[in-house]
Amino acid sequence: MTDTSTAAAGDIPANGSDTTDTKPEKPGFLTKVPGEGSFWLSEWAFPVFVACLAAGIFTGTHLYYVYHTGVFNEVAVVSMLKAGMEGGSYGAAAAFGAGFLFARIIEGPMVGILDIGGSLQTGVGIGIPAMMLSAGFTAPLEHFWLAIPVGAVLGALIGVAILAIRRATVNSTGGTSTFGADVMMGAGNSAGRYLGPLVIISAATASLPVGLGSTIGAALFYKWRKPLTGGAIIGAMAAGFFFPIPGK
């Protein structure tokens, strides 16, 4: 007769099979993230990606400057640069592009999303080249071999700046506020006018004072016949300044 009494105590049964020595199952292909823990999924891979994108975009502007084709922008934005190339005044292109770039560098760390169209295509593709041309610094836009590294350096600087701002704000050590990152919403297009109530609700779920500030701001803008969304966002930010949202 086979003795199986030791199996109840968790020991090796008499038949020689070991039921306790089981190896953990390896994660399957769909459960494991490719490259997890590697440099390419790390924080400091971000400036590398931005550098590659900016190098291509800046080089595209070089092609347009030399061959009048290849720029990575909308026709309306390119027309500003074209007007400067024909008339010698790059003020409109420089102000428009640099303004977009500055706004997106500030916005990116807060929302965790870099707007490629506004920051890189408009800022690196139009704004910075316009400033270079207005200052008489034309070499990077005249030579292909120089456009690529200049664009890459600009992109790397933008990536590092975004990481630095994020570490000083949202990811700061001992930080007590999310700096509005919990309630920010995109409202830059024509559909943004319908986001006002959603912004108010989102602000109210973040904290009561911020919700009240958002409501008051929206009410004032409604009375002044201004976009409701803008008032809700400004009101939430103003209230959040005096009543910061605790960080997680």
mmCIF file of C-alpha atoms in Angstrom:
data_model
loop_
_atom_site.group_PDB
_atom_site.id
_atom_site.type_symbol
_atom_site.label_atom_id
_atom_site.label_comp_id
_atom_site.label_asym_id
_atom_site.label_seq_id
_atom_site.Cartn_x
_atom_site.Cartn_y
_atom_site.Cartn_z
ATOM 1 C CA MET A 1 0.000 0.000 0.000
ATOM 2 C CA THR A 2 1.300 3.478 -0.855
ATOM 3 C CA ASP A 3 1.773 5.859 2.072
ATOM 4 C CA THR A 4 0.427 9.348 1.261
ATOM 5 C CA SER A 5 0.074 10.596 4.828
ATOM 6 C CA THR A 6 3.089 12.907 4.548
ATOM 7 C CA ALA A 7 1.401 14.877 1.794
ATOM 8 C CA ALA A 8 -1.002 16.391 4.297
ATOM 9 C CA ALA A 9 1.901 17.780 6.301
ATOM 10 C CA GLY A 10 3.416 19.459 3.258
ATOM 11 C CA ASP A 11 6.335 17.025 2.958
ATOM 12 C CA ILE A 12 7.359 15.039 -0.091
ATOM 13 C CA PRO A 13 4.895 12.176 -0.673
ATOM 14 C CA ALA A 14 6.073 8.599 -0.705
ATOM 15 C CA ASN A 15 5.624 8.345 -4.454
ATOM 16 C CA GLY A 16 8.571 10.745 -4.949
ATOM 17 C CA SER A 17 6.701 13.679 -6.536
ATOM 18 C CA ASP A 18 7.344 17.145 -5.084
ATOM 19 C CA THR A 19 4.245 19.316 -5.118
ATOM 20 C CA THR A 20 5.823 22.247 -3.280
ATOM 21 C CA ASP A 21 8.770 22.892 -5.587
ATOM 22 C CA THR A 22 6.958 24.903 -8.239
ATOM 23 C CA LYS A 23 8.675 27.616 -10.250
ATOM 24 C CA PRO A 24 6.859 30.926 -10.803
ATOM 25 C CA GLU A 25 5.408 31.317 -14.249
ATOM 26 C CA LYS A 26 7.243 33.676 -16.527
ATOM 27 C CA PRO A 27 5.216 36.648 -17.750
ATOM 28 C CA GLY A 28 3.762 36.149 -21.161
ATOM 29 C CA PHE A 29 4.463 38.223 -24.241
ATOM 30 C CA LEU A 30 1.399 40.408 -23.769
ATOM 31 C CA THR A 31 1.913 40.993 -20.039
ATOM 32 C CA LYS A 32 5.501 42.237 -20.204
ATOM 33 C CA VAL A 33 6.280 45.704 -21.526
ATOM 34 C CA PRO A 34 9.055 45.510 -24.147
ATOM 35 C CA GLY A 35 12.152 47.314 -22.956
ATOM 36 C CA GLU A 36 10.789 47.860 -19.458
ATOM 37 C CA GLY A 37 13.533 49.200 -17.217
ATOM 38 C CA SER A 38 15.764 50.147 -20.146
ATOM 39 C CA PHE A 39 17.002 53.603 -21.094
ATOM 40 C CA TRP A 40 14.388 54.035 -23.842
ATOM 41 C CA LEU A 41 11.554 53.957 -21.314
ATOM 42 C CA SER A 42 13.388 56.125 -18.808
ATOM 43 C CA GLU A 43 12.883 59.804 -18.141
ATOM 44 C CA TRP A 44 16.144 60.838 -19.768
ATOM 45 C CA ALA A 45 15.229 59.211 -23.065
ATOM 46 C CA PHE A 46 12.786 62.094 -23.564
ATOM 47 C CA PRO A 47 15.448 64.682 -24.569
ATOM 48 C CA VAL A 48 16.833 62.162 -27.074
ATOM 49 C CA PHE A 49 13.448 61.751 -28.739
ATOM 50 C CA VAL A 50 12.861 65.510 -28.789
ATOM 51 C CA ALA A 51 16.337 66.050 -30.264
ATOM 52 C CA CYS A 52 15.597 63.615 -33.110
ATOM 53 C CA LEU A 53 12.251 65.267 -33.851
ATOM 54 C CA ALA A 54 13.700 68.780 -33.729
ATOM 55 C CA ALA A 55 16.609 67.796 -35.986
ATOM 56 C CA GLY A 56 14.198 66.615 -38.683
ATOM 57 C CA ILE A 57 11.903 69.631 -38.341
ATOM 58 C CA PHE A 58 14.737 72.172 -38.395
ATOM 59 C CA THR A 59 16.267 70.444 -41.406
ATOM 60 C CA GLY A 60 12.877 70.618 -43.127
ATOM 61 C CA THR A 61 12.945 74.399 -42.656
ATOM 62 C CA HIS A 62 16.424 74.405 -44.189
ATOM 63 C CA LEU A 63 14.999 72.642 -47.251
ATOM 64 C CA TYR A 64 12.282 75.268 -47.512
ATOM 65 C CA TYR A 65 14.771 78.103 -47.107
ATOM 66 C CA VAL A 66 16.977 76.721 -49.880
ATOM 67 C CA TYR A 67 14.570 74.828 -52.149
ATOM 68 C CA HIS A 68 11.172 76.297 -51.115
ATOM 69 C CA THR A 69 9.738 72.915 -50.105
ATOM 70 C CA GLY A 70 9.940 70.473 -47.215
ATOM 71 C CA VAL A 71 8.848 72.522 -44.202
ATOM 72 C CA PHE A 72 6.741 70.722 -41.551
ATOM 73 C CA ASN A 73 4.061 73.350 -40.959
ATOM 74 C CA GLU A 74 0.669 74.554 -42.090
ATOM 75 C CA VAL A 75 0.477 76.921 -45.044
ATOM 76 C CA ALA A 76 -0.706 79.842 -42.900
ATOM 77 C CA VAL A 77 2.272 79.517 -40.557
ATOM 78 C CA VAL A 78 4.779 79.034 -43.357
ATOM 79 C CA SER A 79 3.453 82.179 -45.030
ATOM 80 C CA MET A 80 4.844 84.218 -42.129
ATOM 81 C CA LEU A 81 8.322 82.860 -42.751
ATOM 82 C CA LYS A 82 7.891 83.308 -46.492
ATOM 83 C CA ALA A 83 6.909 86.946 -45.993
ATOM 84 C CA GLY A 84 10.104 87.475 -44.033
ATOM 85 C CA MET A 85 12.210 85.771 -46.694
ATOM 86 C CA GLU A 86 10.717 88.008 -49.358
ATOM 87 C CA GLY A 87 10.474 91.276 -47.428
ATOM 88 C CA GLY A 88 13.215 90.911 -44.839
ATOM 89 C CA SER A 89 10.946 91.325 -41.807
ATOM 90 C CA TYR A 90 10.789 88.217 -39.628
ATOM 91 C CA GLY A 91 9.037 89.828 -36.664
ATOM 92 C CA ALA A 92 5.665 88.125 -37.135
ATOM 93 C CA ALA A 93 7.132 84.660 -37.649
ATOM 94 C CA ALA A 94 9.568 85.033 -34.752
ATOM 95 C CA ALA A 95 6.951 86.302 -32.295
ATOM 96 C CA PHE A 96 4.345 83.735 -33.289
ATOM 97 C CA GLY A 97 6.700 80.763 -33.276
ATOM 98 C CA ALA A 98 8.631 81.723 -30.161
ATOM 99 C CA GLY A 99 5.391 82.427 -28.290
ATOM 100 C CA PHE A 100 4.083 78.960 -29.099
ATOM 101 C CA LEU A 101 7.381 77.384 -28.083
ATOM 102 C CA PHE A 102 7.499 79.183 -24.735
ATOM 103 C CA ALA A 103 3.878 78.316 -23.927
ATOM 104 C CA ARG A 104 4.336 74.627 -24.729
ATOM 105 C CA ILE A 105 7.549 74.371 -22.691
ATOM 106 C CA ILE A 106 5.612 75.679 -19.687
ATOM 107 C CA GLU A 107 2.549 73.536 -20.419
ATOM 108 C CA GLY A 108 4.380 70.278 -21.155
ATOM 109 C CA PRO A 109 5.708 69.605 -17.639
ATOM 110 C CA MET A 110 2.294 70.299 -16.119
ATOM 111 C CA VAL A 111 0.106 68.094 -18.304
ATOM 112 C CA GLY A 112 2.750 65.509 -19.213
ATOM 113 C CA ILE A 113 2.177 65.965 -22.951
ATOM 114 C CA LEU A 114 4.427 67.840 -25.376
ATOM 115 C CA ASP A 115 2.476 69.398 -28.231
ATOM 116 C CA ILE A 116 4.687 68.613 -31.223
ATOM 117 C CA GLY A 117 2.770 70.950 -33.537
ATOM 118 C CA GLY A 118 3.013 73.976 -31.266
ATOM 119 C CA SER A 119 6.393 73.456 -29.634
ATOM 120 C CA LEU A 120 8.523 71.804 -32.311
ATOM 121 C CA GLN A 121 6.898 72.373 -35.698
ATOM 122 C CA THR A 122 5.982 75.989 -34.960
ATOM 123 C CA GLY A 123 8.668 76.876 -32.429
ATOM 124 C CA VAL A 124 11.706 75.031 -33.784
ATOM 125 C CA GLY A 125 10.510 75.021 -37.389
ATOM 126 C CA ILE A 126 9.417 78.660 -37.693
ATOM 127 C CA GLY A 127 10.088 80.736 -34.574
ATOM 128 C CA ILE A 128 13.757 79.969 -33.956
ATOM 129 C CA PRO A 129 14.724 80.052 -37.668
ATOM 130 C CA ALA A 130 12.974 83.418 -37.977
ATOM 131 C CA MET A 131 14.954 84.780 -35.039
ATOM 132 C CA MET A 132 18.180 83.454 -36.542
ATOM 133 C CA LEU A 133 17.446 85.012 -39.917
ATOM 134 C CA SER A 134 16.459 88.345 -38.368
ATOM 135 C CA ALA A 135 19.824 88.394 -36.570
ATOM 136 C CA GLY A 136 21.688 87.574 -39.790
ATOM 137 C CA PHE A 137 22.683 84.094 -38.601
ATOM 138 C CA THR A 138 21.859 82.173 -41.775
ATOM 139 C CA ALA A 139 24.457 79.366 -41.855
ATOM 140 C CA PRO A 140 22.321 76.663 -40.138
ATOM 141 C CA LEU A 141 19.545 77.267 -42.665
ATOM 142 C CA GLU A 142 21.825 77.331 -45.685
ATOM 143 C CA HIS A 143 23.758 74.103 -45.065
ATOM 144 C CA PHE A 144 22.211 70.657 -44.617
ATOM 145 C CA TRP A 145 25.141 69.288 -42.622
ATOM 146 C CA LEU A 146 24.787 72.119 -40.102
ATOM 147 C CA ALA A 147 20.978 72.108 -39.884
ATOM 148 C CA ILE A 148 20.806 68.591 -38.441
ATOM 149 C CA PRO A 149 23.085 69.101 -35.393
ATOM 150 C CA VAL A 150 21.679 72.574 -34.685
ATOM 151 C CA GLY A 151 18.150 71.184 -34.666
ATOM 152 C CA ALA A 152 19.228 68.276 -32.478
ATOM 153 C CA VAL A 153 20.859 70.590 -29.932
ATOM 154 C CA LEU A 154 17.757 72.794 -29.830
ATOM 155 C CA GLY A 155 15.548 69.767 -29.257
ATOM 156 C CA ALA A 156 17.799 68.390 -26.523
ATOM 157 C CA LEU A 157 17.752 71.740 -24.720
ATOM 158 C CA ILE A 158 13.956 71.844 -24.915
ATOM 159 C CA GLY A 159 13.711 68.310 -23.525
ATOM 160 C CA VAL A 160 16.072 69.069 -20.640
ATOM 161 C CA ALA A 161 14.197 72.310 -19.887
ATOM 162 C CA ILE A 162 10.876 70.449 -19.686
ATOM 163 C CA LEU A 163 12.335 67.820 -17.351
ATOM 164 C CA ALA A 164 13.887 70.526 -15.172
ATOM 165 C CA ILE A 165 10.598 72.421 -14.888
ATOM 166 C CA ARG A 166 8.739 69.206 -14.082
ATOM 167 C CA ARG A 167 11.186 68.287 -11.330
ATOM 168 C CA ALA A 168 10.907 71.772 -9.850
ATOM 169 C CA THR A 169 7.095 71.713 -9.858
ATOM 170 C CA VAL A 170 5.002 68.559 -10.118
ATOM 171 C CA ASN A 171 7.776 66.107 -9.192
ATOM 172 C CA SER A 172 9.512 68.297 -6.651
ATOM 173 C CA THR A 173 10.730 66.664 -3.440
ATOM 174 C CA GLY A 174 8.327 67.446 -0.637
ATOM 175 C CA GLY A 175 6.026 69.333 -2.996
ATOM 176 C CA THR A 176 2.601 70.163 -1.576
ATOM 177 C CA SER A 177 0.835 71.135 -4.797
ATOM 178 C CA THR A 178 0.159 69.624 -8.193
ATOM 179 C CA PHE A 179 0.389 73.133 -9.716
ATOM 180 C CA GLY A 180 -2.916 72.658 -11.512
ATOM 181 C CA ALA A 181 -1.895 69.458 -13.273
ATOM 182 C CA ASP A 182 -4.982 67.663 -11.941
ATOM 183 C CA VAL A 183 -7.483 70.081 -13.476
ATOM 184 C CA MET A 184 -5.866 71.291 -16.694
ATOM 185 C CA MET A 185 -7.776 70.610 -19.916
ATOM 186 C CA GLY A 186 -7.150 71.483 -23.539
ATOM 187 C CA ALA A 187 -9.288 74.387 -24.716
ATOM 188 C CA GLY A 188 -7.287 75.896 -27.534
ATOM 189 C CA ASN A 189 -9.574 75.055 -30.459
ATOM 190 C CA SER A 190 -13.129 75.926 -31.429
ATOM 191 C CA ALA A 191 -14.480 72.982 -29.430
ATOM 192 C CA GLY A 192 -13.006 74.496 -26.278
ATOM 193 C CA ARG A 193 -16.055 76.704 -25.772
ATOM 194 C CA TYR A 194 -18.061 73.627 -24.782
ATOM 195 C CA LEU A 195 -15.537 72.532 -22.147
ATOM 196 C CA GLY A 196 -16.455 75.215 -19.621
ATOM 197 C CA PRO A 197 -18.833 73.065 -17.530
ATOM 198 C CA LEU A 198 -16.367 70.166 -17.650
ATOM 199 C CA VAL A 199 -13.576 72.403 -16.365
ATOM 200 C CA ILE A 200 -15.800 73.566 -13.497
ATOM 201 C CA ILE A 201 -16.713 69.984 -12.583
ATOM 202 C CA SER A 202 -13.084 68.868 -12.773
ATOM 203 C CA ALA A 203 -11.987 71.794 -10.601
ATOM 204 C CA ALA A 204 -14.718 71.047 -8.055
ATOM 205 C CA THR A 205 -13.634 67.407 -7.793
ATOM 206 C CA ALA A 206 -10.052 68.553 -7.185
ATOM 207 C CA SER A 207 -10.935 70.731 -4.183
ATOM 208 C CA LEU A 208 -13.813 72.896 -2.972
ATOM 209 C CA PRO A 209 -11.971 76.275 -3.078
ATOM 210 C CA VAL A 210 -10.672 75.622 -6.586
ATOM 211 C CA GLY A 211 -14.175 74.629 -7.688
ATOM 212 C CA LEU A 212 -15.645 77.839 -6.263
ATOM 213 C CA GLY A 213 -12.929 79.892 -7.943
ATOM 214 C CA SER A 214 -13.615 78.207 -11.256
ATOM 215 C CA THR A 215 -17.354 78.863 -10.908
ATOM 216 C CA ILE A 216 -16.838 82.525 -10.059
ATOM 217 C CA GLY A 217 -14.415 82.978 -12.946
ATOM 218 C CA ALA A 218 -16.833 81.365 -15.390
ATOM 219 C CA ALA A 219 -19.704 83.537 -14.115
ATOM 220 C CA LEU A 220 -17.671 86.719 -14.542
ATOM 221 C CA PHE A 221 -16.601 85.777 -18.061
ATOM 222 C CA TYR A 222 -20.199 84.932 -18.921
ATOM 223 C CA LYS A 223 -21.281 88.379 -17.719
ATOM 224 C CA TRP A 224 -18.499 90.011 -19.743
ATOM 225 C CA ARG A 225 -19.511 87.961 -22.817
ATOM 226 C CA LYS A 226 -16.132 86.235 -22.912
ATOM 227 C CA PRO A 227 -15.404 82.504 -23.448
ATOM 228 C CA LEU A 228 -16.691 80.602 -20.436
ATOM 229 C CA THR A 229 -13.788 78.136 -20.488
ATOM 230 C CA GLY A 230 -11.168 80.840 -20.070
ATOM 231 C CA GLY A 231 -12.904 82.243 -16.991
ATOM 232 C CA ALA A 232 -13.237 78.780 -15.448
ATOM 233 C CA ILE A 233 -9.549 78.033 -15.939
ATOM 234 C CA ILE A 234 -8.345 81.430 -14.699
ATOM 235 C CA GLY A 235 -10.660 81.265 -11.700
ATOM 236 C CA ALA A 236 -9.412 77.781 -10.808
ATOM 237 C CA MET A 237 -5.779 78.863 -11.106
ATOM 238 C CA ALA A 238 -6.363 81.984 -9.000
ATOM 239 C CA ALA A 239 -8.063 79.984 -6.257
ATOM 240 C CA GLY A 240 -5.415 77.275 -6.454
ATOM 241 C CA PHE A 241 -2.743 79.880 -5.786
ATOM 242 C CA PHE A 242 -4.243 80.674 -2.374
ATOM 243 C CA PHE A 243 -5.541 77.132 -1.696
ATOM 244 C CA PRO A 244 -2.994 74.734 -3.234
ATOM 245 C CA ILE A 245 -4.117 71.238 -4.122
ATOM 246 C CA PRO A 246 -2.152 68.791 -1.937
ATOM 247 C CA GLY A 247 0.193 66.594 -3.931
ATOM 248 C CA LYS A 248 -0.168 62.847 -3.800
#
